Structure formats: structure tokens, C-alpha cells
Coordinates of C-alpha atoms in Angstrom, one line a residue:
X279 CA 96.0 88.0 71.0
X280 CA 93.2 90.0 69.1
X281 CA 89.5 90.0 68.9
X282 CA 87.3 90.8 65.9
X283 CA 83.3 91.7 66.8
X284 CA 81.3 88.5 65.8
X285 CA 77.8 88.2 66.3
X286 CA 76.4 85.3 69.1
X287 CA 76.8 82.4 66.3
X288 CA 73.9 79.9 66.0
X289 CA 74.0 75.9 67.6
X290 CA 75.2 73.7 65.2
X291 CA 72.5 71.3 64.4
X292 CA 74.7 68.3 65.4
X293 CA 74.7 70.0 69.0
X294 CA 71.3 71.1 69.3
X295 CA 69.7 67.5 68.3
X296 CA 72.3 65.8 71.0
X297 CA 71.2 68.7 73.6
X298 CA 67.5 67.9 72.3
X299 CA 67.8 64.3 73.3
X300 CA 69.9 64.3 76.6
X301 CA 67.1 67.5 77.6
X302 CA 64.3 67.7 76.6
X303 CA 63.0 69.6 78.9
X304 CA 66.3 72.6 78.5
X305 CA 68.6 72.7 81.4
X306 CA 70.4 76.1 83.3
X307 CA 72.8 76.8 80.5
X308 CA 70.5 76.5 77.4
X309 CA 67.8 78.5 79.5
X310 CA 71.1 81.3 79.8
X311 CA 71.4 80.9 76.3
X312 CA 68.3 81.1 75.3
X313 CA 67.1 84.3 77.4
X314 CA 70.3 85.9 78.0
X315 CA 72.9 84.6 74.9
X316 CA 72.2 88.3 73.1
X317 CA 74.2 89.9 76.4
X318 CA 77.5 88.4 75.8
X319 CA 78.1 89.4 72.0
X320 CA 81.7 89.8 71.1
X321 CA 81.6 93.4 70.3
X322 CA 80.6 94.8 73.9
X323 CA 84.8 93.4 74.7
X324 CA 86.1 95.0 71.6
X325 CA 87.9 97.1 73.6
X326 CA 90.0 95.0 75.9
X327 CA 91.5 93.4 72.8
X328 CA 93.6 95.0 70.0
X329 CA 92.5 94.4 66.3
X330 CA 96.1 92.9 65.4
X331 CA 97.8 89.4 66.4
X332 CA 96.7 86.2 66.8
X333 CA 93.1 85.4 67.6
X334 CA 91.7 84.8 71.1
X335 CA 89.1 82.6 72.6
X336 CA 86.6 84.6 72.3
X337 CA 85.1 86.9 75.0
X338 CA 81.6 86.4 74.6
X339 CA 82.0 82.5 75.4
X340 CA 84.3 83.0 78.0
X341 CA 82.1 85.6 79.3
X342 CA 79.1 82.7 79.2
X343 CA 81.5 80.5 80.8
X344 CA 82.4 82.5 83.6
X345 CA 78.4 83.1 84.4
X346 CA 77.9 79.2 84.5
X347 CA 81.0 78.6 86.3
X348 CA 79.8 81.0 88.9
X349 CA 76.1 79.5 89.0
X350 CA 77.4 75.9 89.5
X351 CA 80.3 76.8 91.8
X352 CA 83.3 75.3 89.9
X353 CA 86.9 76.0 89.9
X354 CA 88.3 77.6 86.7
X355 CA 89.7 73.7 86.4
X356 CA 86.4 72.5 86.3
X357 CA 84.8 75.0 84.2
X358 CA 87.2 74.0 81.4
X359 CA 87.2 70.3 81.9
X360 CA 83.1 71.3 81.5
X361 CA 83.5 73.1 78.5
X362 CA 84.9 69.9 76.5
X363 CA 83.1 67.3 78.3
X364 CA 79.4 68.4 78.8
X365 CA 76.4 68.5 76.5
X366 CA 74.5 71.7 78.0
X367 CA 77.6 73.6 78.1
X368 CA 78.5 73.2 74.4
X369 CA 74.8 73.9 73.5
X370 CA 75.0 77.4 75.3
X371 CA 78.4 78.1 74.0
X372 CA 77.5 77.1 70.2
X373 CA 80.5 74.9 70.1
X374 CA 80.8 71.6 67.7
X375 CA 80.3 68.4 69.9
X376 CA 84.2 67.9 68.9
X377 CA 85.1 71.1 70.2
X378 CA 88.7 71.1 72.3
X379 CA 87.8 74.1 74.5
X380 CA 90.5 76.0 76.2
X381 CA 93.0 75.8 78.7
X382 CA 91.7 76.8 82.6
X383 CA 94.0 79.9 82.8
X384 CA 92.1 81.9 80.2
X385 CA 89.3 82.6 82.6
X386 CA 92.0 84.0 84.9
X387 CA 93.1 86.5 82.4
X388 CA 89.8 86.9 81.2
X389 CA 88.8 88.4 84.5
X390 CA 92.4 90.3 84.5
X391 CA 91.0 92.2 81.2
X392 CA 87.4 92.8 82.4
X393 CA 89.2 94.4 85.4
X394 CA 92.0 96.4 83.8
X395 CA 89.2 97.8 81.1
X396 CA 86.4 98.4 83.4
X397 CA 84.1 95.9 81.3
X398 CA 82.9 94.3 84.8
X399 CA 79.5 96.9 85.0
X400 CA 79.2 97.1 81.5
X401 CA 77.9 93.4 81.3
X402 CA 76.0 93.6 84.3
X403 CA 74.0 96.8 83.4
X404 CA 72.9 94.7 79.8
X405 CA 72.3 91.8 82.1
X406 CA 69.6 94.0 83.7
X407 CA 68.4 95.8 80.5
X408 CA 67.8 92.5 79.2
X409 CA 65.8 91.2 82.7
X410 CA 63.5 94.5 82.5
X411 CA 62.7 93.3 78.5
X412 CA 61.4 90.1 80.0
X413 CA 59.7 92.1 83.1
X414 CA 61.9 91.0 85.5
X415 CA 63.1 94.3 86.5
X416 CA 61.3 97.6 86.9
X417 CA 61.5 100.9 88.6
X418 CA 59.8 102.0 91.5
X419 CA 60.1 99.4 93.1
X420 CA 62.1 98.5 96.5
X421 CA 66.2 97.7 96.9
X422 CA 68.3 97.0 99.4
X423 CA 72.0 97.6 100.6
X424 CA 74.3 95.8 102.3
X425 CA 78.2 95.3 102.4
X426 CA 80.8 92.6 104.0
X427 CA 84.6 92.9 104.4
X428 CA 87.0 92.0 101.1
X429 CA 90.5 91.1 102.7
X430 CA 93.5 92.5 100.5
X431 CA 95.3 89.7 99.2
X432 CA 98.3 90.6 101.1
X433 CA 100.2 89.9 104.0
X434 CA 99.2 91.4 107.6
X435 CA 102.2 93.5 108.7
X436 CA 102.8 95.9 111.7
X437 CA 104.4 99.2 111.4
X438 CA 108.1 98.0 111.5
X439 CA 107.3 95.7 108.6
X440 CA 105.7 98.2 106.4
X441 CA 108.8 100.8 106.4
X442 CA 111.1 98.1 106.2
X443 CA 109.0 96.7 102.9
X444 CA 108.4 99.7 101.4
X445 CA 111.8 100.1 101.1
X446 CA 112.6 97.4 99.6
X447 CA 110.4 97.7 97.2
X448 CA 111.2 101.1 96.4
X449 CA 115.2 99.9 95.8
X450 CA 113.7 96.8 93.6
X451 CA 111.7 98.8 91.7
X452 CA 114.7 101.1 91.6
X453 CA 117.2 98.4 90.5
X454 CA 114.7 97.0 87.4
X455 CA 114.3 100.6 85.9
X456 CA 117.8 102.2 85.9
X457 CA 120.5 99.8 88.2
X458 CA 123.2 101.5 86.9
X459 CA 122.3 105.3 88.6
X460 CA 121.9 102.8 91.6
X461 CA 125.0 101.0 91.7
X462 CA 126.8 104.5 90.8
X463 CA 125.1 106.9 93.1
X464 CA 126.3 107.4 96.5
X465 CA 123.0 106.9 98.1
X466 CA 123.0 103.3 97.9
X467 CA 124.9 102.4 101.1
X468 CA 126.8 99.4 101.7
X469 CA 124.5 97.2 104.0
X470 CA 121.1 98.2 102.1
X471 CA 121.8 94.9 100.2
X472 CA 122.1 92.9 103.6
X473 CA 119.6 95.0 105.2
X474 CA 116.5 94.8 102.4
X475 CA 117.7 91.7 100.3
X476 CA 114.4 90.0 101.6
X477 CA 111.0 90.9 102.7
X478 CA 110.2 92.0 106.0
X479 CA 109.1 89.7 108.5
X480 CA 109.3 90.0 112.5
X481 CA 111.3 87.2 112.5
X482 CA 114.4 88.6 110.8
X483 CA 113.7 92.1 112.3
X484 CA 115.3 93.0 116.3
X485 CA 113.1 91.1 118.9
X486 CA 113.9 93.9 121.9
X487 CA 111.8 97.3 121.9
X488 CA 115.1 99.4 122.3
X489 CA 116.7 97.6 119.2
X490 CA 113.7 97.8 117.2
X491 CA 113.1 101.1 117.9
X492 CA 116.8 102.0 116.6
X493 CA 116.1 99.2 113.4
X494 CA 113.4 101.4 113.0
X495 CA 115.2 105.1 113.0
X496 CA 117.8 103.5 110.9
X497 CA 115.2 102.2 108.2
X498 CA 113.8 106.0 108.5
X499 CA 117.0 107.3 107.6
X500 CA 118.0 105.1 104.6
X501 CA 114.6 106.1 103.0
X502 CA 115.1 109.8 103.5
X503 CA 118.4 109.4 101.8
X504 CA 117.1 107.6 98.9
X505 CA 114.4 110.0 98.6
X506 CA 116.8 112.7 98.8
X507 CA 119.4 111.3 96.3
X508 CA 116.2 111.0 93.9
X509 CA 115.8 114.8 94.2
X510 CA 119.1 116.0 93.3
X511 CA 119.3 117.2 89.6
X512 CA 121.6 114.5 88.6
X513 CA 119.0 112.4 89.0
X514 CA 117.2 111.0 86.3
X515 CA 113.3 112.8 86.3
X516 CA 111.2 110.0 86.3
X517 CA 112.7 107.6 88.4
X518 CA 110.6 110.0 91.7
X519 CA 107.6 108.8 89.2
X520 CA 107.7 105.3 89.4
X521 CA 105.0 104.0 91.9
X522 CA 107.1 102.2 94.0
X523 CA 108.8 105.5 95.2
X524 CA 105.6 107.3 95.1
X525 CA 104.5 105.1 97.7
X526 CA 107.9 105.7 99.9
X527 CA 107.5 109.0 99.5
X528 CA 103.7 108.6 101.1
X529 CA 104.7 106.3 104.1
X530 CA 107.3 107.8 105.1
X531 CA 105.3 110.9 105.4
X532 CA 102.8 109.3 107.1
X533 CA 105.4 107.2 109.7
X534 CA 108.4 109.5 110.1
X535 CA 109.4 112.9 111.2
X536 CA 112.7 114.8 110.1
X537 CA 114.2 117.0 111.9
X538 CA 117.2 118.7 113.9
X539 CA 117.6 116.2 116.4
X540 CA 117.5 113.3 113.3
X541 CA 114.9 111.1 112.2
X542 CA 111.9 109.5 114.5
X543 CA 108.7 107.6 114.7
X544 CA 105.2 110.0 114.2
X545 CA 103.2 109.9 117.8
X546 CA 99.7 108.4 117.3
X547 CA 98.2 112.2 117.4
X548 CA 101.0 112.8 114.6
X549 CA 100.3 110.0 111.9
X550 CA 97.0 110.5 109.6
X551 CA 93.7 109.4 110.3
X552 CA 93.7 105.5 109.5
X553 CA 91.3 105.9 106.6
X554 CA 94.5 107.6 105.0
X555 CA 97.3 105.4 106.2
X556 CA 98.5 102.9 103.4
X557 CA 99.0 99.6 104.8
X558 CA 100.7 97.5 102.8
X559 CA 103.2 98.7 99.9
X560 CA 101.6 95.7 97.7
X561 CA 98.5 97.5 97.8
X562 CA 98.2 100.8 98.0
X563 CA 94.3 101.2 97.8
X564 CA 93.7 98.9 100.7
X565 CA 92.8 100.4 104.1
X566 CA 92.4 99.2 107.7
X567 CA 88.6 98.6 108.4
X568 CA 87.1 97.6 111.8
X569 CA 83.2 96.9 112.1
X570 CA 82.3 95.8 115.5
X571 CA 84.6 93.1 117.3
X572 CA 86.3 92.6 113.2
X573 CA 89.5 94.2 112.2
X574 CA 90.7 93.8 108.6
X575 CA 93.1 95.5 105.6
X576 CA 91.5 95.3 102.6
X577 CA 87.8 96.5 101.1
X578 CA 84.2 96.3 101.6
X579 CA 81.8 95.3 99.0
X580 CA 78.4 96.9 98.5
X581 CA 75.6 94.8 97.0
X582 CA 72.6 96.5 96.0
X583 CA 69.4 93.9 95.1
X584 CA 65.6 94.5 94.4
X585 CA 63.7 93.2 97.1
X586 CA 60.1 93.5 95.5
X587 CA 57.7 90.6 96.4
X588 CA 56.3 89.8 93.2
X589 CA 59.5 89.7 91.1
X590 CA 62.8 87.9 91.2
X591 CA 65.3 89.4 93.2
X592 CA 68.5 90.7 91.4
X593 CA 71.8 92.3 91.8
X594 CA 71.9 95.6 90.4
X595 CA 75.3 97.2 91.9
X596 CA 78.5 95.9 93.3
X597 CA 80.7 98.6 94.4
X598 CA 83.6 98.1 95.8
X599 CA 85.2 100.5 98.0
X600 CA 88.2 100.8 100.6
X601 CA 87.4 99.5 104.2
X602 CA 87.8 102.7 106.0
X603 CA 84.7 104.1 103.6
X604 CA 81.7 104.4 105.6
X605 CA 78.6 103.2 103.8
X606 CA 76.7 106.7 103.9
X607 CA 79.9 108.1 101.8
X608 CA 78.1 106.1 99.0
X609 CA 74.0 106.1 99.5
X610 CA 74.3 109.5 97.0
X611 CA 76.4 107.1 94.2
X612 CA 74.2 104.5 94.3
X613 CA 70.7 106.6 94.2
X614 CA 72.5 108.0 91.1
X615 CA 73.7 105.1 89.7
X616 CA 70.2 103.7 89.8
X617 CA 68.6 106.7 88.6
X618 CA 70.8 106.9 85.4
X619 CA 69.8 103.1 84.6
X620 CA 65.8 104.2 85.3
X621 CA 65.8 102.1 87.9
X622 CA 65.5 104.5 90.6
X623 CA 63.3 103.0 93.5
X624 CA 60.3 104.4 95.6
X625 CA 62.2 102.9 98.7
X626 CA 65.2 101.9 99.7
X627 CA 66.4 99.6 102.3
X628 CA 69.3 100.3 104.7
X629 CA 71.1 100.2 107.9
X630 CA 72.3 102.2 109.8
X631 CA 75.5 103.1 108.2
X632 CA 73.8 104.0 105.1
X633 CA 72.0 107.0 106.7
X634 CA 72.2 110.5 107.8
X635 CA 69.4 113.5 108.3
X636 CA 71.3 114.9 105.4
X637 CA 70.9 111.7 103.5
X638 CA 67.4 111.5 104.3
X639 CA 66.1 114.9 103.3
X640 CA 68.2 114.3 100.0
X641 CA 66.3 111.2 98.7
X642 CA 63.1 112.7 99.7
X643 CA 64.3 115.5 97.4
X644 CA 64.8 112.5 95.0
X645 CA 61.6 110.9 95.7
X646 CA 63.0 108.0 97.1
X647 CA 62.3 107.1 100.8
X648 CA 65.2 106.1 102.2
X649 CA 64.6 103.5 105.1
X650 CA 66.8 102.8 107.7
X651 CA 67.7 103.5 111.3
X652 CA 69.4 106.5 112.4
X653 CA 71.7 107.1 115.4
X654 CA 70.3 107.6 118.8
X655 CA 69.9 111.2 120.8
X656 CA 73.4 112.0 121.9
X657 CA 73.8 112.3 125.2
X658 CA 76.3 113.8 127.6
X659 CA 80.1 112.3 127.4
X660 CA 80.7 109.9 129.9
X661 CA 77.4 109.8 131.7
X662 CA 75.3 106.4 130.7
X663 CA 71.6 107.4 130.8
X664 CA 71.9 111.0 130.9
X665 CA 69.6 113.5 129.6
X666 CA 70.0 113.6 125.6
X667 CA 69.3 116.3 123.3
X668 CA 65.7 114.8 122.5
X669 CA 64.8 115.8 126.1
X670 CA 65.8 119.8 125.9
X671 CA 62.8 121.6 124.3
X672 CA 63.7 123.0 121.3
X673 CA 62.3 126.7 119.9
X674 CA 63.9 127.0 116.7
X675 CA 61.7 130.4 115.9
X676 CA 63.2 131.6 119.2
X677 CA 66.8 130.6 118.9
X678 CA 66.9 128.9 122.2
X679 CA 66.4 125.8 124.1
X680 CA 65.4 125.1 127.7
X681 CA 66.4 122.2 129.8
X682 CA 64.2 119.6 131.4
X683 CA 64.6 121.4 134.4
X684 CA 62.9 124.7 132.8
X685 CA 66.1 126.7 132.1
X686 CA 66.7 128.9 128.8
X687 CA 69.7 128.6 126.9
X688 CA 72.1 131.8 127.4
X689 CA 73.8 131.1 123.3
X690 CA 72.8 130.4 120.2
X691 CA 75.9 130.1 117.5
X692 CA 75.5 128.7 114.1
X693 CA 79.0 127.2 112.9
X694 CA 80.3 124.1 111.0
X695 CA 81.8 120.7 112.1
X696 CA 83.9 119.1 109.0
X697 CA 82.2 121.5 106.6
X698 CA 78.9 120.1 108.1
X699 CA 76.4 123.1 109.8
X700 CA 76.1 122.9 112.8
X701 CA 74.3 124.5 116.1
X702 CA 76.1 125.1 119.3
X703 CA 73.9 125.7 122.0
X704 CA 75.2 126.6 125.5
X705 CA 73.8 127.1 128.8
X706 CA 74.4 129.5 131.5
X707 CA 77.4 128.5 134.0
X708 CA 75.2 130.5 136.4
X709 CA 72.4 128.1 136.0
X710 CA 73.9 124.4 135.5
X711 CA 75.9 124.0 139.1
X712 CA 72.9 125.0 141.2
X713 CA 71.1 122.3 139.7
X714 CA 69.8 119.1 141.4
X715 CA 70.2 117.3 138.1
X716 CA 73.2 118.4 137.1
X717 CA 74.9 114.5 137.4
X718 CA 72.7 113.2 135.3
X719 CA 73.6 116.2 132.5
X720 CA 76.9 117.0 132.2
X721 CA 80.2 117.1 133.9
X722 CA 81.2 120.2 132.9
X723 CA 80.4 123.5 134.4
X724 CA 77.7 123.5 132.0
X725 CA 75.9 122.0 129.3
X726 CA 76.6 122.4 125.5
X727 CA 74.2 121.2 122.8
X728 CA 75.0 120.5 119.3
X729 CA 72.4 120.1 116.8
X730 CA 72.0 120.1 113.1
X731 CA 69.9 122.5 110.8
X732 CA 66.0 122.6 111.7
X733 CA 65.7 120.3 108.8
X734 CA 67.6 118.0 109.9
X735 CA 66.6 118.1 113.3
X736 CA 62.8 117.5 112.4
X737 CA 63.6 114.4 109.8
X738 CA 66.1 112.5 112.7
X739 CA 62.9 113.1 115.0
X740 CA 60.7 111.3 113.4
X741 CA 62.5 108.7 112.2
X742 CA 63.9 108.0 115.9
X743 CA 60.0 108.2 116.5
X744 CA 59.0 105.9 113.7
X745 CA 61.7 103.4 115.2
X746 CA 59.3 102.1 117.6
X747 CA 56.4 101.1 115.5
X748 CA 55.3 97.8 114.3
X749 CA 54.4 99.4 110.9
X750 CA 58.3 100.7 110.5
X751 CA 59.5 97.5 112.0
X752 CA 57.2 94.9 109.7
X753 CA 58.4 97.4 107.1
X754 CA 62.3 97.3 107.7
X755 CA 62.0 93.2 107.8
X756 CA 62.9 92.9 104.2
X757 CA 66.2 94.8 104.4
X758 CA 67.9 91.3 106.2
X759 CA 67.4 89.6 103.4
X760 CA 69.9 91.4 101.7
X761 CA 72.4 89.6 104.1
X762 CA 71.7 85.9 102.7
X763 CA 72.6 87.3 99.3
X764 CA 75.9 88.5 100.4
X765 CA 76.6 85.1 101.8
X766 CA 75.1 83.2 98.8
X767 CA 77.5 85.8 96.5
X768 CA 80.7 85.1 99.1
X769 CA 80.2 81.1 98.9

């Protein structure tokens, strides 16, 4: 299929008059037409099409189509059968009355292309130029944050079922791009066909511990062979290029360990952290996410909206990230992304997971106020209700701190935590055991602090202070709306 750049064409006039009569006071779609029909232009999808071939359905309608399918919840069935049967629709889409329309499974491809070329953000962002024309939009004004869980569309499987997968789809992926080198080299061993002729599931795999454990050294050593077979010079290059064997390559890192004694299972302290373990071979992007009592593999969505009383409130940003991504990873993208749109807000509405002292200070820099809770004081490990850092006294000027019991810290040493910098503070072992209060500080022989820069320090204090108020809390109200959004965007 190609695509040539043609402007919005005009309603024919047999349309119009019919639309006219059956509405005469305009409808949804010829309102979206009307205000909005300037946004989907052919030419901003020029480049998800070549300029050769056959001609497509045009993007700009299907774009149209995709914004009222969404608006009246319809299947892409539905949205078709719409597009040749209804009045209003043809009027937005400047279609003849006799017009056939399309089969459903263009939209389906149609989102495919916005996907593959990025063209998603693109509309959205004239979408929002066009709303700040009308005055529907402006900066300075107040947005809001939130994000819910995106499950992969793929199947749950445990650790036995991701080796045994990966491997099969690292010998399918194999046997499409060059099955002669795989039917000729000696690393394809007779009962690989038996062995990964299906996809894993539990069912098919050992039942006992012992045998599963053994299934599992075996799988381990089949992939280290293929991997090794791949290496050799005889090989041909880019077959250890091909994704599917990227992706051994990477779980088998992450799962199994090589050495004298053979091949075995990574302990738990061995493997990555989770945000880095692959899950599924299907899809390699997706990550393991747990938030509260919810565990999932997949994403999380991040919706971004204007919350300001006297205008509409619209969806400027939907970022989509992997689930192990914690939301404050992105509060810095999306102050940028709204700053290079000039729509940069005065505040911005957050919980918890959106902020951090460091976070703070930076979008004051910005000359945004970011509003949201931050954690509580620490306190000491293991000891519900113990004394927390906000109650030791701190003298910055000094270099020392002082206990609620009156004692001075005996060390003062600047360092950093995950390139973070950090404060260690420590007290005198001389001082902490003699202490009546020593049970409700620490367990140790004495107590450490850890704090962040005086900067830092000073923001999270008053913001833990402001926490309290009615003003904050009136204030903060606005940000739950953000979560009716989400489930009026998830619907």
C-alpha cells in the first residue's frame, strides 16, 4: 500500500444536507470535524507509508475513525459497520453517502503503523496545539500524574518454563534463518526435537523437585551448547545476531552458572535485580512489577492530565514504561516533555512515587511546585515506633548531631549510596549501651544516621511538615481525580 499527502477534503453537499436534516443541532463527530478535522491531515502519516504501490485507506480518516471509535466505545467491528451505515460518521469522514468504507482489520494495522513509526505522540501533541488555539489549554496552570498496571500480552511462566521456552525459540528462530547449519552442525543433539518441539508448560515438564531440578540442568546445558556452537568460526556471523539468540544469550546469564563442577541454577543473591530479569522470551521489554498486594509482568502507564478548575481537563502524556520503573524515574521526562510543548505548569500533582527531595528542589529550580507526599522519617530497622531521624537535632554548620537524649555524634562522613550523596552519621559505642533508651533506638551497639545533603534535608522537612495541614490537604484533593481518568481511559 502507499499514501500520497492530501489535504482534509470538503463534505460533499449530498452528505452535509442529509447530516443537516438528521442534526440539526451537530452531533460528536461533526463537532470533531468541525473543531479538530485540521489535526488528522494526511501528510502528518506520510511517513508510515511508502510513495509506491497501491493506494491505502487513508490515514487521516482512519485516524478520525479510531478517535470516534474510542469516544463511543466500539469494537473495531463496529467502528466499520459505523463507517458505512451512519450519517454523522460519513459527515466527519467527508465520505459520499454511497461510500463502502473498509474492512475492520485496517484499524488493527493502522495502530500496528502508528506504533512501528512512532506517529502515536505526534497526533496527540497537534490535538493539544489545536485545544490551546481554541483556549482550552494553557500553561501555568496545574497537572496531574498517575499510572496503572499494563499486563504483557503473554503467558505467566515460572522459571522452568522460561529456560525451557527461550530455547525453543532460540532453535525456531534458528531453524527459519539457516536450517541447513542446524541440521549439519553437531550441536543439535538428537532429543532437542522431542525435548523443545512444543512450548513449555508445567504440565509436560517433570512434576518432582529432584526431576525438575535435573530437567532443569539439562535445559542449561543444551543452551550453553547451542550458544557455544554459534561461537565457533564455522559459524555463520549473524546467526548470534538474531534476537531470538540475543535473548538466550541474556537468560541464560541471568538463570545459569557454568562452571567446573557443570552447569546449575543462579541462587536468588546470584540472579539480577528483578527490574533486569526478562520474563518472558515473547517479550523481552516486559518486567515483573508488584505495587501493594498486585503482582504482574508487563508495563505501567503514566497519564498526565490538566486539572485546572476553569478549563476542560485533558490528556497531555501517556508514557508507557516497564513495570519495575518507579514513577520518580520519570517526574524529570515529563517536566521536560511539558516544558518543550510550553505547557509547563506552576504545579504539579503527585504521589508518592513521583517524588524525592532531589525531585523537589529540581522543579523548584524549574519553577514548578511539585506537590506530593514524601516518605516518612526513617527509623531504626526492626524497631516499630522508634526514634526517627526527625527527632536527632541536627547542626549542619557543626557537622554533628545529638540524640534526644542530649548526646553528640562521635562521626561525620560524607559518601554516596547508588551514586546518590549521602551522610553517615554515627554515634559513640561508649555512649549508646549506657542508655535508658537505647530499645527504643537501635539494636546495634550504636546508632547510625543517614541523611541526604542540607538541601535536601531542609525541603523533605517541610514537606513532612506541610503534610499535616488542612491548606496542603484541601490542596492535594485534586490529585485523585487523576484516578477516574485512568479508569475512564482503561474502560
Amino acid at each position: 500500500m502507499s499514501m500520497r499527502p492530501l489535504p482534509v477534503p470538503e463534505v460533499p453537499e449530498s452528505t452535509a444536507r442529509v447530516a443537516r436534516v438528521a442534526f440539526p443541532r451537530g452531533c460528536l463527530a461533526m463537532r470533531i470535524r468541525d473543531e479538530l478535522g485540521a489535526v488528522f491531515e494526511n501528510e502528518r502519516f506520510a511517513s508510515a507509508f511508502p510513495r509506491r504501490g497501491g493506494p491505502a485507506v487513508p490515514l487521516g480518516t482512519l485516524a478520525m475513525v479510531s478517535v470516534l471509535r474510542y469516544a463511543e466505545r466500539l469494537t473495531d467491528r463496529q467502528a466499520a459497520d459505523a463507517v458505512r451505515s451512519r450519517i454523522d460518521w460519513k459527515c466527519a469522514l467527508s465520505l459520499q453517502l454511497t461510500d463502502p468504507g473498509f474492512d475492520y482489520w485496517v484499524l488493527s494495522e493502522f495502530r500496528d503503523r502508528l506504533i512501528t513509526h512512532n506517529l502515536g505522540q505526534q497526533i496527540l501533541d497537534a490535538i493539544l496545539e489545536r485545544c490551546a488555539e481554541l483556549g482550552l489549554l494553557r500553561a501555568g496552570g496545574r497537572v496531574r500524574t498517575d499510572a496503572t498496571h499494563v499486563i504483557a500480552c503473554v503467558r505467566d511462566l515460572n522459571r522452568l518454563e522460561l529456560c525451557t521456552e527461550t530455547m525453543r525459540c532460540a532453535l525456531e528462530a534458528l531453524a527459519v534463518v539457516a536450517p541447513s547449519w542446524l541440521t549439519t552442525t553437531d550441536a543439535l543433539c538428537p532429543h532437542w526435537v522431542e525435548r523443545y518441539r512444543q512450548r513449555a508448560d508445567s504440565y509436560r515438564l517433570p512434576k518432582g523437585e529432584a526431576e525438575r531440578g535435573r530437567f532443569a540442568e539439562n535445559v542449561g546445558g543444551d543452551g550453553f551448547e547451542l550458544l557455544d556452537a554459534l561461537a565457533e568460526p564455522t559459524a555463520p556471523a549473524h546467526l548470534a545476531d538474531l534476537d531470538a539468540v540475543r535473548t538466550l544469550r541474556t537468560v541464560w546469564a541471568q538463570e545459569y552458572l557454568r562452571d567446573t563442577s557443570g552447569v546449575r541454577w543462579r541462587e536468588r543473591k546470584e540472579r539480577p535485580p528483578g527490574a533486569e530479569r526478562i520474563v518472558s522470551p515473547h517479550d523481552v521489554d516486559a518486567r515483573c512489577g508488584v505495587k501493594r498486594q498486585t503482582a504482574w509482568d508487563g508495563y505501567k502507564l503514566h497519564l498526565s492530565e490538566s486539572c485546572d478548575e476553569d478549563l476542560p481537563h485533558l490528556m497531555l502524556l501517556a508514557a508507557t514504561a516497564p513495570a519495575s520503573t518507579d514513577g520518580h524515574q520519570l517526574t524529570g521526562a515529563v517536566h521536560q516533555h511539558l516544558v518543550e510543548r510550553d505547557l509547563a505548569p506552576n504545579e504539579y500533582l503527585v504521589d508518592g512515587g513521583y517524588t524525592s527531595a532531589r525531585l523537589l528542589l529540581e522543579a523548584r529550580t524549574a519553577g514548578i511546585e511539585l506537590t506530593g507526599p514524601v516518605r516518612p522519617s526513617p527509623g531504626p530497622p526492626g524497631l516499630p515506633g522508634g526514634y526517627t531521624t526527625a527527632d536527632f537535632t541536627i547542626d549542619w554548620d557543626q557537622r554533628s548531631a545529638t540524640c534526644p537524649r542530649g548526646a553528640n555524634s562521635s562521626r561525620w562522613i560524607d559518601t554516596t549510596i547508588r551514586g546518590e550523596p549521602r551522610i553517615h552519621v554515627d554515634f559513640a559505642d561508649a555512649d549508646c549501651p549506657k542508655c535508658l533508651l537505647k530499645h527504643r533506638c537501635t539494636r546495634a551497639a550504636y546508632r547510625v544516621l543517614t541523611l541526604p545533603p542540607r538541601e535536601e534535608w531542609e525541603v523533605l522537612q517541610q514537606r513532612r511538615a506541610q503534610l499535616n495541614t488542612d491548606a496542603w490537604k484541601e490542596r492535594y484533593r485534586t490529585r485523585a481525580g487523576v484516578e477516574g481518568s485512568i479508569s475512564q481511559a482503561k474502560a
